[in-house]
CSV table of C-alpha atoms in Angstrom, one decimal:
chain,number,residue,atom,x,y,z
A,295,MET,CA,21.9,32.3,50.4
A,296,SER,CA,18.7,33.8,51.3
A,297,HIS,CA,15.5,32.0,52.2
A,298,ILE,CA,13.9,30.7,49.1
A,299,VAL,CA,10.3,31.7,48.3
A,300,THR,CA,9.3,31.1,45.0
A,301,PRO,CA,6.0,33.1,44.8
A,302,ASP,CA,8.0,36.1,46.1
A,303,ILE,CA,10.6,35.3,43.4
A,304,CYS,CA,7.8,35.3,40.9
A,305,ASP,CA,6.4,38.5,41.9
A,306,ALA,CA,10.1,40.2,41.8
A,307,TYR,CA,11.2,38.5,38.7
A,308,PRO,CA,8.3,37.8,36.4
A,309,GLU,CA,10.5,36.7,33.7
A,310,VAL,CA,11.4,33.3,35.4
A,311,GLN,CA,10.2,30.1,34.0
A,312,VAL,CA,8.1,28.0,36.3
A,313,LEU,CA,8.0,24.1,35.7
A,314,ASP,CA,4.7,22.7,35.7
A,315,PRO,CA,3.3,21.7,38.9
A,316,ILE,CA,4.2,17.9,38.7
A,317,PHE,CA,7.0,17.4,41.3
A,318,ILE,CA,7.0,16.1,45.1
A,319,ASN,CA,9.6,16.9,47.7
A,320,PHE,CA,11.4,14.0,49.0
A,321,GLY,CA,14.8,15.5,50.2
A,322,GLY,CA,15.8,16.7,53.6
A,323,HIS,CA,15.9,20.1,52.3
A,324,GLU,CA,12.6,21.8,51.1
A,325,GLU,CA,14.3,24.6,49.5
A,326,PHE,CA,17.3,24.7,47.5
A,327,ALA,CA,18.7,26.8,44.6
A,328,GLY,CA,22.0,26.5,42.5
A,329,PRO,CA,23.3,26.6,38.8
A,330,ILE,CA,22.2,23.7,36.6
A,331,ARG,CA,24.0,20.8,35.5
A,332,THR,CA,22.2,18.1,33.5
A,333,VAL,CA,21.9,14.5,32.8
A,334,LYS,CA,19.6,12.9,30.2
A,335,CYS,CA,18.9,9.3,30.5
A,336,PHE,CA,15.9,6.8,30.3
A,337,GLU,CA,15.7,3.9,32.9
A,338,ASP,CA,19.4,3.7,33.3
A,339,ASN,CA,21.1,5.8,36.2
A,340,SER,CA,24.9,5.3,35.2
A,341,LEU,CA,25.4,8.9,34.4
A,342,VAL,CA,23.4,10.0,37.7
A,343,LYS,CA,25.8,7.7,39.6
A,344,GLN,CA,28.9,9.2,38.0
A,345,ALA,CA,27.4,12.8,38.4
A,346,VAL,CA,26.9,12.4,42.3
A,347,THR,CA,30.5,11.3,42.9
A,348,GLU,CA,31.8,14.6,41.4
A,349,PRO,CA,32.1,17.9,43.2
A,350,GLY,CA,28.6,19.4,43.2
A,351,ASP,CA,29.9,22.9,44.2
A,352,GLY,CA,26.4,24.3,45.1
A,353,ALA,CA,25.0,23.2,41.6
A,354,VAL,CA,21.5,21.5,40.8
A,355,LEU,CA,21.5,18.1,39.1
A,356,VAL,CA,18.8,18.1,36.9
A,357,ILE,CA,17.9,14.8,35.3
A,358,ASP,CA,15.8,14.2,32.5
A,359,ALA,CA,14.8,10.5,32.8
A,360,GLY,CA,12.1,10.8,30.2
A,361,GLY,CA,9.2,11.0,33.0
A,362,SER,CA,9.6,7.2,33.5
A,363,THR,CA,7.5,5.7,36.3
A,364,ARG,CA,8.9,2.4,35.9
A,365,CYS,CA,11.8,2.6,37.9
A,366,ALA,CA,13.8,4.6,40.4
A,367,MET,CA,16.7,6.7,39.1
A,368,LEU,CA,17.9,7.8,42.5
A,369,GLY,CA,18.0,6.1,46.0
A,370,ASP,CA,19.5,6.7,49.5
A,371,MET,CA,23.0,5.8,48.2
A,372,LEU,CA,23.2,8.0,45.5
A,373,ALA,CA,21.6,11.0,47.2
A,374,GLU,CA,23.9,10.6,50.3
A,375,GLN,CA,26.8,10.9,47.9
A,376,ALA,CA,25.4,13.8,45.9
A,377,ALA,CA,24.9,15.6,49.7
A,378,GLY,CA,28.4,14.6,50.5
A,379,HIS,CA,29.8,16.0,47.4
A,380,GLY,CA,28.4,19.5,47.7
A,381,TRP,CA,25.3,19.3,45.6
A,382,ALA,CA,22.3,21.6,46.5
A,383,GLY,CA,19.6,19.4,45.0
A,384,VAL,CA,18.2,17.1,42.5
A,385,VAL,CA,15.3,17.6,40.1
A,386,MET,CA,14.4,14.2,39.0
A,387,TYR,CA,11.7,13.9,35.9
A,388,GLY,CA,11.3,10.4,36.9
A,389,CYS,CA,11.3,8.3,40.4
A,390,VAL,CA,13.3,8.0,43.4
A,391,ARG,CA,13.3,5.2,46.1
A,392,ASP,CA,14.2,5.0,49.7
A,393,VAL,CA,12.0,7.8,50.5
A,394,ASP,CA,12.1,7.6,54.2
A,395,ILE,CA,16.1,7.9,54.2
A,396,LEU,CA,15.8,10.6,51.4
A,397,ALA,CA,13.7,12.7,53.8
A,398,GLU,CA,16.6,12.6,56.1
A,399,THR,CA,19.4,13.4,53.6
A,400,GLU,CA,20.9,17.0,53.7
A,401,LEU,CA,19.8,17.4,50.2
A,402,GLY,CA,17.0,19.2,48.2
A,403,ILE,CA,15.2,16.4,46.1
A,404,GLN,CA,12.2,16.9,43.9
A,405,ALA,CA,10.6,13.9,41.8
A,406,LEU,CA,7.7,12.9,40.2
A,407,GLY,CA,7.0,10.0,42.5
A,408,ALA,CA,8.6,7.0,44.3
A,409,HIS,CA,9.1,3.6,42.7
A,410,PRO,CA,10.9,0.3,44.5
A,411,ARG,CA,12.6,-0.9,41.4
A,412,LYS,CA,16.1,0.1,40.6
A,413,SER,CA,17.1,1.3,37.1
A,414,GLU,CA,19.2,-0.6,34.7
A,415,LYS,CA,23.2,0.1,34.3
A,416,ARG,CA,23.9,0.1,30.5
A,417,GLY,CA,26.2,3.3,30.8
A,418,GLU,CA,23.6,5.2,28.5
A,419,GLY,CA,22.7,8.8,28.4
A,420,GLN,CA,24.1,12.5,27.9
A,421,ARG,CA,25.6,15.0,30.3
A,422,ASP,CA,25.3,18.5,30.3
A,423,ILE,CA,23.1,19.4,27.5
A,424,PRO,CA,19.6,21.4,27.5
A,425,VAL,CA,16.8,19.2,28.4
A,426,SER,CA,13.2,19.9,28.2
A,427,PHE,CA,10.3,18.7,30.4
A,428,ALA,CA,7.4,20.1,32.6
A,429,GLY,CA,7.0,23.1,30.0
A,430,VAL,CA,10.4,24.5,30.3
A,431,THR,CA,14.0,23.7,28.7
A,432,LEU,CA,16.7,23.9,31.2
A,433,THR,CA,20.1,24.6,30.2
A,434,PRO,CA,23.4,23.9,32.0
A,435,GLY,CA,24.4,27.3,33.5
A,436,GLN,CA,20.9,28.7,34.2
A,437,TRP,CA,19.8,29.0,37.7
A,438,LEU,CA,17.1,27.0,39.4
A,439,TYR,CA,15.0,27.6,42.7
A,440,ALA,CA,12.9,25.2,44.3
A,441,ASP,CA,10.7,25.0,47.5
A,442,SER,CA,7.5,23.5,48.1
A,443,ASN,CA,5.7,25.8,46.0
A,444,GLY,CA,7.3,25.0,42.9
A,445,ILE,CA,10.5,25.0,40.8
A,446,LEU,CA,11.7,28.1,38.9
A,447,VAL,CA,14.3,28.5,36.4
A,448,ALA,CA,16.3,32.0,35.6
A,449,GLU,CA,19.0,32.7,33.2
A,450,GLU,CA,21.4,33.7,35.9
A,451,GLN,CA,21.6,34.0,39.6
A,452,LEU,CA,19.0,36.3,41.3
A,453,ASP,CA,19.4,38.9,44.0
A,454,LEU,CA,17.1,37.6,46.4
A,455,GLU,CA,17.5,40.6,48.7
A,456,ARG,CA,15.8,43.0,46.4
C-alpha cells in the first residue's frame, strides 16, 4: 500500500468522512489503513480479546468503548496478538495501557488516552455492527485511513496513486 497522508487523501477525495481530532497515536506504526471490523463494548474487553486472536487479514479493528476513560481496553498482550494475527491497526474510542510497549509494537494504534487499570471480563458487547463516535458512523467493510494528521473513513478502498 502507498504511503498514507490523510491531508492528501482529503484533497483527492473530498467525500471522505473525517473523525473528530480526539485521538492520539500509541502504536509502532503511525500510519495504517484497511477495511473496518468493529467491536462495541463498555469497560469489558472480552470481545476485543476474542477479535485479536482471529486473522486480521490487514483489517482495522474499530472499538467503540463508549469513550470511557475509566479503564484500558487494550494493552501490550492484546496488541501483540493483533499484530501477530495480521491486523493493520486498532482505533480505540476509549483508553489503552502499556504505552511504552505499544509504541514498539508493529501495529497502528490510536486511542483517546492511556489508563493503567484493566477492564472487566464479563463477555459483553457486540461485533461487526455499525458504531458511531467522533462525529462519524463506521460500518464494517468501509475503509479507514489513519496517520498523525487524523483518521478518515471511505466507503471503499481508495486509489492512493491518483
